Short mmCIF file of C-alpha atoms (C1' of nucleotides) in Angstrom, two decimals:
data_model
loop_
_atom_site.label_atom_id
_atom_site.label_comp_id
_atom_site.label_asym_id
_atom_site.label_seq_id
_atom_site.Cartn_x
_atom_site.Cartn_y
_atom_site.Cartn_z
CA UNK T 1 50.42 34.98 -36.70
CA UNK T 2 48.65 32.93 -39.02
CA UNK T 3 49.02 29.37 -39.22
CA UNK T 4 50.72 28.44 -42.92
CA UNK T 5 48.96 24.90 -44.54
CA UNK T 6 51.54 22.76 -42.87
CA UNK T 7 50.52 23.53 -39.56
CA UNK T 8 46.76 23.25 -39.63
CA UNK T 9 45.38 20.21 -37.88
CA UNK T 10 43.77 17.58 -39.62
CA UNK T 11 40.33 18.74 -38.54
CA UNK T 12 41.19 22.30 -39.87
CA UNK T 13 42.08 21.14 -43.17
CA UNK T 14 38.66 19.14 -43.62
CA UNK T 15 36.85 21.92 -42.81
CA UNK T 16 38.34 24.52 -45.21
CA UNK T 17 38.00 21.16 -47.83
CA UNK T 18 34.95 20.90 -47.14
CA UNK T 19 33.81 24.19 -47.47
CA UNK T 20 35.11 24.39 -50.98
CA UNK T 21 33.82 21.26 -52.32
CA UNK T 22 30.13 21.64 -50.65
CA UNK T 23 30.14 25.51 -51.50
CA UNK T 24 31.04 24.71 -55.18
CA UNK T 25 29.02 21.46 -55.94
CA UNK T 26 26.21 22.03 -53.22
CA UNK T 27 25.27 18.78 -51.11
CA UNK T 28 23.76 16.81 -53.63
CA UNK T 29 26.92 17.39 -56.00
CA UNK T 30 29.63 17.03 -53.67
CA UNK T 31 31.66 13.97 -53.18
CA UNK T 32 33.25 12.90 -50.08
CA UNK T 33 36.74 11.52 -51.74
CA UNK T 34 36.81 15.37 -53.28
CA UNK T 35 36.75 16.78 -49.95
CA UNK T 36 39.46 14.11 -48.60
CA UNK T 37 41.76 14.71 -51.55
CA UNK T 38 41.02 18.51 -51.51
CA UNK T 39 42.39 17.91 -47.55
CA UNK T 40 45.37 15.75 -48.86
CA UNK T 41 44.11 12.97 -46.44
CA UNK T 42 41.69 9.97 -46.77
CA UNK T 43 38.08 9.59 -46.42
CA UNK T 44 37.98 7.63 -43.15
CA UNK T 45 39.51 10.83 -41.73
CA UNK T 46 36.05 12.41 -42.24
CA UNK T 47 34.29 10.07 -40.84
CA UNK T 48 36.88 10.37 -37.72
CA UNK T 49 36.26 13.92 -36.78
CA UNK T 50 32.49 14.33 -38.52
CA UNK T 51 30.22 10.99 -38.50
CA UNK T 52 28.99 11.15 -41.66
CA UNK T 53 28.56 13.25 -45.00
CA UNK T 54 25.37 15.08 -43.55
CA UNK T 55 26.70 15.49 -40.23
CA UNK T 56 29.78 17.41 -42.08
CA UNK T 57 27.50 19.20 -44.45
CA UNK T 58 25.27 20.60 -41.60
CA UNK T 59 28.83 21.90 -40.18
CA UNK T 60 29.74 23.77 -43.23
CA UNK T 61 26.23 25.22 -43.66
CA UNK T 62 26.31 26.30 -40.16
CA UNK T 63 29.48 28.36 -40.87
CA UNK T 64 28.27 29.67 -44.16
CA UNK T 65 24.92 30.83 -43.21
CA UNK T 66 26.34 32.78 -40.34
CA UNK T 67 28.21 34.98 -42.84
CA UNK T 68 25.05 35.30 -44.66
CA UNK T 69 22.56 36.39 -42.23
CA UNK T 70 23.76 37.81 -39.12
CA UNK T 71 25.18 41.22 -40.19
CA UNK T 72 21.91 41.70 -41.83
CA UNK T 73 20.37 42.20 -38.18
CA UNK T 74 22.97 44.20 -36.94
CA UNK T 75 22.72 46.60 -39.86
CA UNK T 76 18.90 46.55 -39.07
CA UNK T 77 18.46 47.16 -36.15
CA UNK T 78 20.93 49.79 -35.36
CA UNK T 79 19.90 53.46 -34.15
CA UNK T 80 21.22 54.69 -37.59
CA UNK T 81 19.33 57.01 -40.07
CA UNK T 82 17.25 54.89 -43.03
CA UNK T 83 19.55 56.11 -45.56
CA UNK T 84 22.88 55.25 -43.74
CA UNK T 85 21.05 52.21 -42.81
CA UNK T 86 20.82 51.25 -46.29
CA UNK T 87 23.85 52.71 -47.54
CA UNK T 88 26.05 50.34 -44.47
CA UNK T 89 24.02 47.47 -45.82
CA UNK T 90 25.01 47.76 -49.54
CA UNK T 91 28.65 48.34 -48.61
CA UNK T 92 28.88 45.45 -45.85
CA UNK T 93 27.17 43.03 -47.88
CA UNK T 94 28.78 43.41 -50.95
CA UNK T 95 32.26 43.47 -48.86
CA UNK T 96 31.05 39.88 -47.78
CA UNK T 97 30.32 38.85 -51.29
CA UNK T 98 33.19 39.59 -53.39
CA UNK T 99 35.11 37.41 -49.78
CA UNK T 100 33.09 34.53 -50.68
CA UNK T 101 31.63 34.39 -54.29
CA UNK T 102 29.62 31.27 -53.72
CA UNK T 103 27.84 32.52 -50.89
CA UNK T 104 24.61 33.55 -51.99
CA UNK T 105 24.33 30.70 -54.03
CA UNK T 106 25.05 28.14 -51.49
CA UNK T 107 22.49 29.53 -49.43
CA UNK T 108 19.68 29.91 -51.82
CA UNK T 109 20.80 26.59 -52.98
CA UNK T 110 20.34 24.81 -49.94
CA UNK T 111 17.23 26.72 -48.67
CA UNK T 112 15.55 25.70 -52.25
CA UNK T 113 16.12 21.92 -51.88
CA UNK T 114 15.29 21.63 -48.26
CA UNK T 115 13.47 24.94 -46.89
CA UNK T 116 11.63 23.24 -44.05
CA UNK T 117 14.93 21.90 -42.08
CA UNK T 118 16.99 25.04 -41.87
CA UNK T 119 14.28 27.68 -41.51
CA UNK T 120 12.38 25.84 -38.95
CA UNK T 121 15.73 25.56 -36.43
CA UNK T 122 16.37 27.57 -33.50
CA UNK T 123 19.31 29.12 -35.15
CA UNK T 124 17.26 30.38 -37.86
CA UNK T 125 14.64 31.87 -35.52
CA UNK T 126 17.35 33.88 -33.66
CA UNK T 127 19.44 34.79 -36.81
CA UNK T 128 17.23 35.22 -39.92
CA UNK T 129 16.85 38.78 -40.68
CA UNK T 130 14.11 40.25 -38.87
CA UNK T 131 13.17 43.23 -40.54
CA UNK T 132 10.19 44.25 -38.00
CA UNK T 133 12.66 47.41 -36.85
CA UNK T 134 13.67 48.39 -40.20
CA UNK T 135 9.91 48.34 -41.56
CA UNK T 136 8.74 50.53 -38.51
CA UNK T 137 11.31 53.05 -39.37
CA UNK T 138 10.43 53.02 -42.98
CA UNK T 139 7.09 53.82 -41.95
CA UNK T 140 7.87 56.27 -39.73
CA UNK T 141 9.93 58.33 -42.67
CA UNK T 142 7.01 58.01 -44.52
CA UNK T 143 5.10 59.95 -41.59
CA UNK T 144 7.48 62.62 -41.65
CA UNK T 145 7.10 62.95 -44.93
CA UNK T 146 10.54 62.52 -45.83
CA UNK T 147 10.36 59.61 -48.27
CA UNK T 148 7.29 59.15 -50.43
CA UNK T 149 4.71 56.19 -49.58
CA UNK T 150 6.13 52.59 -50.59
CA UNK T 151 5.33 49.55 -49.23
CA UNK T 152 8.23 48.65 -46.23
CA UNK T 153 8.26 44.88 -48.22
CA UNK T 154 8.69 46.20 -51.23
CA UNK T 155 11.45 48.69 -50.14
CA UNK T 156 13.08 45.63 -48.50
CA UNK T 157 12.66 43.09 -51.47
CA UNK T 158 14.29 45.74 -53.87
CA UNK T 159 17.34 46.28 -51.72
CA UNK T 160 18.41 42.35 -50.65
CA UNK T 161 17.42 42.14 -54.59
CA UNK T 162 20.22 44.39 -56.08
CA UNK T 163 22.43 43.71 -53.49
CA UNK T 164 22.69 39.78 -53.95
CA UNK T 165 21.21 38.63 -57.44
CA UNK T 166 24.12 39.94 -59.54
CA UNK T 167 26.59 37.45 -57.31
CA UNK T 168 23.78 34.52 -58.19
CA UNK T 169 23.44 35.37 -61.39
CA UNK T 170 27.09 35.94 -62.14
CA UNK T 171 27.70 33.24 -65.09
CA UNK T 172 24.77 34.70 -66.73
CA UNK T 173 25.70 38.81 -66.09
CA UNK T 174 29.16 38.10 -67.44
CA UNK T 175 28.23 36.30 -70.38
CA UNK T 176 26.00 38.54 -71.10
CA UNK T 177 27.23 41.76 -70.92
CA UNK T 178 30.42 40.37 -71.74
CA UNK T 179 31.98 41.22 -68.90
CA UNK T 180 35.37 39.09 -67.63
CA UNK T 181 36.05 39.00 -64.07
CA UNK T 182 37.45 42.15 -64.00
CA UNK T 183 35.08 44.06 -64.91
CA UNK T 184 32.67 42.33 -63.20
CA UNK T 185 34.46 42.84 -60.16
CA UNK T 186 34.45 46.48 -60.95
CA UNK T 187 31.05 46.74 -61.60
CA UNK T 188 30.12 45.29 -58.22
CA UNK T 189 32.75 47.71 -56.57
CA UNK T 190 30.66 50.10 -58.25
CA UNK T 191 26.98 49.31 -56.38
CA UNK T 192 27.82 49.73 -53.20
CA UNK T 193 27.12 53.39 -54.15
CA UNK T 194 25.33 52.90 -57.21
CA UNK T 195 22.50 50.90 -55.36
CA UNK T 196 22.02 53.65 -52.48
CA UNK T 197 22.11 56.50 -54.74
CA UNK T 198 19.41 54.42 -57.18
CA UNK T 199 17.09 53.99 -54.03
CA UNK T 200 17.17 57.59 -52.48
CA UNK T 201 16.53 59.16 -55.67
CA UNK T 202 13.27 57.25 -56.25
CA UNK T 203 12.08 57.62 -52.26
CA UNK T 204 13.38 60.85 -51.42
CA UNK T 205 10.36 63.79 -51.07
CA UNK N 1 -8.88 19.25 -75.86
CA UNK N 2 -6.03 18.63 -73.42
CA UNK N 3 -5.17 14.54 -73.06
CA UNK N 4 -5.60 13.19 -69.55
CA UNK N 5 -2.97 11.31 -68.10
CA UNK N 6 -4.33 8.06 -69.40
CA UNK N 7 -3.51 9.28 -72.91
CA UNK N 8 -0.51 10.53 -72.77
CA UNK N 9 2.29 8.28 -74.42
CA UNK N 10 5.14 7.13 -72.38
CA UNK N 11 7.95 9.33 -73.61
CA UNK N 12 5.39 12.66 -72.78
CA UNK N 13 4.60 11.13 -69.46
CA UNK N 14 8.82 10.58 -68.85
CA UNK N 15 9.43 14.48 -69.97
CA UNK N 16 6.89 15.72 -67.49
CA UNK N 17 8.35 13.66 -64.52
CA UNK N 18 11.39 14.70 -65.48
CA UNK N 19 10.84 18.21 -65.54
CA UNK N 20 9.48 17.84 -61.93
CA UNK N 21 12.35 15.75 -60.56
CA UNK N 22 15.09 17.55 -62.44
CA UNK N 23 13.76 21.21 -61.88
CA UNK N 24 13.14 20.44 -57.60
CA UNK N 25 16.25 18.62 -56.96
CA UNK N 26 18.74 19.95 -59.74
CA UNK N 27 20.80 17.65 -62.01
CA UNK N 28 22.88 16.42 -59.02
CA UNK N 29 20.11 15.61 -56.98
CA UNK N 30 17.67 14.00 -59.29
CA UNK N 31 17.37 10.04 -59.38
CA UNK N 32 16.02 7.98 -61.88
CA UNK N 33 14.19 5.80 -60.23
CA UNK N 34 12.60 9.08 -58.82
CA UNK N 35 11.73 10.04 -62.44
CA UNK N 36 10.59 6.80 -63.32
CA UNK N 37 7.61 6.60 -60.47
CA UNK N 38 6.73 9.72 -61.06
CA UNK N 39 6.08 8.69 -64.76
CA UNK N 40 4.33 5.76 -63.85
CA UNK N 41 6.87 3.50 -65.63
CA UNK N 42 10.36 1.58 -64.92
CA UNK N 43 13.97 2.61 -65.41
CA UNK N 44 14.28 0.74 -68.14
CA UNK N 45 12.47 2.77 -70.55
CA UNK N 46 13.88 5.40 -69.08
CA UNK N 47 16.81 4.88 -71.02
CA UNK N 48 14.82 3.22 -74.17
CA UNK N 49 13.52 7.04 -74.91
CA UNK N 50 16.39 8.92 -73.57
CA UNK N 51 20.08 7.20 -74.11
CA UNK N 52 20.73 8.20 -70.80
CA UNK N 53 20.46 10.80 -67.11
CA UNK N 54 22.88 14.02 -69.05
CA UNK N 55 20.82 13.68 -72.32
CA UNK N 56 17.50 13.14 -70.48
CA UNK N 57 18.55 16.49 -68.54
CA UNK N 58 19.67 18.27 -71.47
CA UNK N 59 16.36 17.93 -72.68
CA UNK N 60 14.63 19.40 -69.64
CA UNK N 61 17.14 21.73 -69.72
CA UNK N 62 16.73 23.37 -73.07
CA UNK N 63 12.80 23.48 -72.54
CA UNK N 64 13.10 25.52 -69.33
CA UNK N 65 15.78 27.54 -70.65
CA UNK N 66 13.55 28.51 -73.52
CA UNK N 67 10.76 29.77 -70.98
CA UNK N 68 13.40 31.70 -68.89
CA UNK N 69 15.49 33.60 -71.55
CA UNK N 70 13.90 34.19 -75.18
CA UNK N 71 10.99 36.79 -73.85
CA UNK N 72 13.58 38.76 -72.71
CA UNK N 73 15.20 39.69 -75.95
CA UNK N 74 11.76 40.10 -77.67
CA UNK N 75 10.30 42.88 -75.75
CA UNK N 76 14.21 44.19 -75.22
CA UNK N 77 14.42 44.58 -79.19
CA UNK N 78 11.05 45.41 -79.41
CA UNK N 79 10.14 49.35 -80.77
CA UNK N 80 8.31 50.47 -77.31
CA UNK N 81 9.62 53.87 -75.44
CA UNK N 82 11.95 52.66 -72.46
CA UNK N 83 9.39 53.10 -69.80
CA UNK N 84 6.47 50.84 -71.78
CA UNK N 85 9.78 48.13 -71.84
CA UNK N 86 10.45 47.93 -68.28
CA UNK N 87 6.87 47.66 -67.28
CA UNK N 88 6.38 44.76 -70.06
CA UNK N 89 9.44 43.33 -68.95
CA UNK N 90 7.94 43.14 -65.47
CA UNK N 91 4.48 41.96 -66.16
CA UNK N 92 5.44 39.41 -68.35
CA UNK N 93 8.44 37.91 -66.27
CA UNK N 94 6.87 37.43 -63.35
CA UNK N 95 4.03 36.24 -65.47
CA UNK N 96 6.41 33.29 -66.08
CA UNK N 97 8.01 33.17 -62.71
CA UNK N 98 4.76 32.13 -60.99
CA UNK N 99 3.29 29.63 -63.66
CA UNK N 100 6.88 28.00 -63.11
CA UNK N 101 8.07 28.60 -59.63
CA UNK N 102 11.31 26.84 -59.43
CA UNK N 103 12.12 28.24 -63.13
CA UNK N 104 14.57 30.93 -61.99
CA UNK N 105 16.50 28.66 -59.39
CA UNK N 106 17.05 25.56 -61.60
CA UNK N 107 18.42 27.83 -64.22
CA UNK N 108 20.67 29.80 -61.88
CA UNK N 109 21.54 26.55 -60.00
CA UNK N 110 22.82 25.02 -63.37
CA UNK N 111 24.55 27.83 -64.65
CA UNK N 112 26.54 27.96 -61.56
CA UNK N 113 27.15 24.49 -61.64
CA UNK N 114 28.67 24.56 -65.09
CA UNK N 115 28.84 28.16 -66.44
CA UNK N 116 30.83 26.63 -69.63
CA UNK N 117 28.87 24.14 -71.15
CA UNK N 118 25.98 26.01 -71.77
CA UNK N 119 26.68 29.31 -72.14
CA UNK N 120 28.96 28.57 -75.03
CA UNK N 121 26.72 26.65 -76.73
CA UNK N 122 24.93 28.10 -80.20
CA UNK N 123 21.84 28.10 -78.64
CA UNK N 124 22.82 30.36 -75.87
CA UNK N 125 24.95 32.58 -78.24
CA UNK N 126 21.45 33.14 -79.84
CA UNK N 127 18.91 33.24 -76.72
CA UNK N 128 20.46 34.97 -74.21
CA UNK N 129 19.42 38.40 -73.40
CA UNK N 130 21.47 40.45 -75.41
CA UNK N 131 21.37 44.18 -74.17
CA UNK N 132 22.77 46.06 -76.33
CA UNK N 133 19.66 48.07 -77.95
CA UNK N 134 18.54 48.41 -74.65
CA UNK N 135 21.82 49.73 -73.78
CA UNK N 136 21.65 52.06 -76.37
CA UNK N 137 18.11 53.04 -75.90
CA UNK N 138 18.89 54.37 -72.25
CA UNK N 139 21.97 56.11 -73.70
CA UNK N 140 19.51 58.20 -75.87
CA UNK N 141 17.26 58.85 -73.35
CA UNK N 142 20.05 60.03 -71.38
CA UNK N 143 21.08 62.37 -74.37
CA UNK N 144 17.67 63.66 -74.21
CA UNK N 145 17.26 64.36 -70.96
CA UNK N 146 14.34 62.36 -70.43
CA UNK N 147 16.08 60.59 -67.57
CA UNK N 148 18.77 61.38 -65.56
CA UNK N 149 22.70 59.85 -65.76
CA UNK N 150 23.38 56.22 -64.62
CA UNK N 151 25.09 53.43 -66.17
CA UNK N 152 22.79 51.42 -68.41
CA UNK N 153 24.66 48.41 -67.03
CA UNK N 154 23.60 49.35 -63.58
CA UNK N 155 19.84 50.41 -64.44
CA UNK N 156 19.74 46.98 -66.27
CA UNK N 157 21.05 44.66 -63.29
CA UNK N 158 18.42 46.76 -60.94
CA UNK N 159 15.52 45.63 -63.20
CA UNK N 160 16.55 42.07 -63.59
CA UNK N 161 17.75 41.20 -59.54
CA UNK N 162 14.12 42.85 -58.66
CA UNK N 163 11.90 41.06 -60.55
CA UNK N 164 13.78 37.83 -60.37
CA UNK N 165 15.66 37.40 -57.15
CA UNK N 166 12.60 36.98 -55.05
CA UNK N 167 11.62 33.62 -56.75
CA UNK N 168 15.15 32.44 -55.76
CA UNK N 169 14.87 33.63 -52.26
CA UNK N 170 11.10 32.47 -51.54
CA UNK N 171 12.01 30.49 -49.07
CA UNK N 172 14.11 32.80 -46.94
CA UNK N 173 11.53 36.02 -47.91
CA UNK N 174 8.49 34.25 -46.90
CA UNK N 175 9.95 32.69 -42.94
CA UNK N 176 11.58 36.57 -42.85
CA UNK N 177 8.52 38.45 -43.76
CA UNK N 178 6.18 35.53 -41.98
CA UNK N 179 4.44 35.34 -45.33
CA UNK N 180 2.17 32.16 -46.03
CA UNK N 181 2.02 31.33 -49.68
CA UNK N 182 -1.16 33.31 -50.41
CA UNK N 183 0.18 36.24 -48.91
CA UNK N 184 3.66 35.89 -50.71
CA UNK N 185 1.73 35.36 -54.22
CA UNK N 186 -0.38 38.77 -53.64
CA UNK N 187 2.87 40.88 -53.32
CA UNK N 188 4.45 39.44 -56.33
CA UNK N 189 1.69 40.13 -57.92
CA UNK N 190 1.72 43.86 -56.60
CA UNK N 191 5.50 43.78 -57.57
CA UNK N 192 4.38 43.69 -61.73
CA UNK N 193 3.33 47.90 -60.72
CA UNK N 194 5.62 48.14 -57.84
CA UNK N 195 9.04 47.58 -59.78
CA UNK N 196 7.97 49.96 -62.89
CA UNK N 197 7.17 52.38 -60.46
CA UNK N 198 10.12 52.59 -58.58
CA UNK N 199 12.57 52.16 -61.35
CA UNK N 200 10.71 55.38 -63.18
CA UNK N 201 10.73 57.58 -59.76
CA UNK N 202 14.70 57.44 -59.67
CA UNK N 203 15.47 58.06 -63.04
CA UNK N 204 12.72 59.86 -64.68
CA UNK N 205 13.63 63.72 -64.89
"C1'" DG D 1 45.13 9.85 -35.19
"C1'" DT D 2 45.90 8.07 -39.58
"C1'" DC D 3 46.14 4.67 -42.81
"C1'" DT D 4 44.75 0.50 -46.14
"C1'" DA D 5 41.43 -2.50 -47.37
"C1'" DT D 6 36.88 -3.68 -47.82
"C1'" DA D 7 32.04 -3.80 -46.87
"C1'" DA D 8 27.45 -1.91 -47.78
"C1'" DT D 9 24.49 0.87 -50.26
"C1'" DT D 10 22.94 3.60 -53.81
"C1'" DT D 11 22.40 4.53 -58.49
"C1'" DG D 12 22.88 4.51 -63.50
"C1'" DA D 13 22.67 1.42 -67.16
"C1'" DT D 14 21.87 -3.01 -69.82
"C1'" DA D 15 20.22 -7.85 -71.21
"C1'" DG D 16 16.72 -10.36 -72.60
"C1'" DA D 17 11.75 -12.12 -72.24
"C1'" DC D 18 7.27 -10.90 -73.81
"C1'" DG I 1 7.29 -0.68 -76.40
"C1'" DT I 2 7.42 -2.27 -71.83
"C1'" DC I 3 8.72 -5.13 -68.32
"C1'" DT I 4 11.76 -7.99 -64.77
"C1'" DA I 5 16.04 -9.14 -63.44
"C1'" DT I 6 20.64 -8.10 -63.14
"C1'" DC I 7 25.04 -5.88 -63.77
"C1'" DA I 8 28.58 -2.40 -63.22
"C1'" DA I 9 30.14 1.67 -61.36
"C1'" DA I 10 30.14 5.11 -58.08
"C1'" DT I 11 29.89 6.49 -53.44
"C1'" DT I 12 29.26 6.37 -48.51
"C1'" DA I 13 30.74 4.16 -44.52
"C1'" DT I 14 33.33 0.86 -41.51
"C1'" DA I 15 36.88 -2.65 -39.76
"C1'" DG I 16 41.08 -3.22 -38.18
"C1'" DA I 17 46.30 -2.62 -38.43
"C1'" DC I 18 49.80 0.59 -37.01
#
DNA sequence: GTCTATAATTTGATAGAC
DNA sequence: GTCTATCAAATTATAGAC
């Protein structure tokens, strides 16, 4: 049973505040009074339960970037096949995009302004992709002779490419191709196969 | 001859600070007493040459926007077969993408920001990529049979997320891949070949 | 825990001398 | 045109009552 708005403790309903306000405006943009009205409490609330604005922010990034990266891994480094590999990925990961359209650009966002700080933390080294496993098996196909020779990085860069940019580039896409969200939305539902099918027809022997 | 820095005149020496401050840290983040020591001059004049921070970033904004979208509608309208257009596209893009590194991001980062106000203004309704001959350029192909069925929508996201998204993701690509930023410049500049390539092997018959 | 009131700091913008 | 000094507004953070 899931708790209605009423219930949620004051804590709860910063957090879900916060997370729109610093997921829309990015740290830099986002105000603190936002987040407390967005709560329907006051600002020396938030500095109750979280000391300060970064101290909060680093909370909300935590959250967010462990929707972002994990599954990657998972996906990764499973036992399955390269192109159910990459199939699971595009379907998973667009799944998690369309659940949170800000996402990717929160992320890239945040990793642009201040790469050094995130990347360098012992979260990061346990939970940004690792895509040794994946580039061994590549290379391995390639062997077989069952997909034709491509660089691993390459292979990788076009696949996290496809799959996230449109969600980044969304305002652009949309205008555009005039597209409203709709059809964008329909286009996206459409690349979870469109993106496999695109790579196995240009690596397949 | 190029002026040094000694000659250049205070309002050219306030647009190249800003473009540095404005394109690292985004509107939100910039300051102006960033902008002005980077110039070399006070806040004051700051506002003297530029009424004040939106119009100053408006500027900035228009100039980068300039180097991001029109190329892309000249060699889209251009006359060349399909194939000679995607590996233009390509060379040229990431061309730009490396003389300007944080090009792609501060665009993206704006347009997310506030999609609106400057994708309805004239100048976008003018600049921005329009697709359409493009569009209908893959349709005859298709016709032909020179390449096989896929949505020109799709083909044309694949192209664009490949060769752009992995100047938005540096960050994240290069801790990932354990790339240091020689290493990361050689296989962009591998990707000019590499996304041509790849894009023809899937949908060339 | 939660609030009101207010302090402290940062930041954009202006006045006025030269 | 360019500067110093200062203001005004916005924004983060805290004190203290309940």
């Amino acid at each position: 049973m899931v708790k209605n708005k009423i219930d949620k403790t004051a804590e709860e309903k910063i957090l879900l505040a916060a997370k729109k306000v610093f997921t829309t405006h990015g740290m830099a943009g986002a105000r603190m009074q936002d987040i407390a009205d967005e709560a329907g409490i006051n600002k020396a609330l938030l500095h109750y339960y979280f000391k300060d604005k970064e101290k909060l922010f680093e909370v909300i990034f935590m959250e967010e970037a462990q929707k972002f990266f994990p599954k990657i891994n998972s996906i990764f480094e499973s036992a399955l096949p390269l192109f159910e590999k990459i199939e699971r990925f595009c379907d998973e990961y667009i799944t998690e995009m369309m659940r949170h359209p800000y996402l990717a650009w929160f992320i890239m966002n945040e990793l642009n302004r201040d790469p050094e700080k995130f990347l360098n933390s012992s979260w990061a080294k346990a939970n940004l992709p690792n895509p040794i496993r994946l580039v061994e098996q590549m290379e391995r196909e390639i062997k077989k002779g069952t997909i034709r020779r491509i660089q691993p990085v390459h292979l990788l860069m076009h696949l996290l490419s496809m799959t996230v940019f449109p969600f980044i580039a969304k305002p652009m896409m949309q205008k555009a191709l005039q597209m409203d969200d709709a059809h964008f939305k329909k286009i996206m539902e459409e690349r979870r196969k469109e993106i496999p099918r695109f790579i196995i027809e240009s690596i397949r022997k």
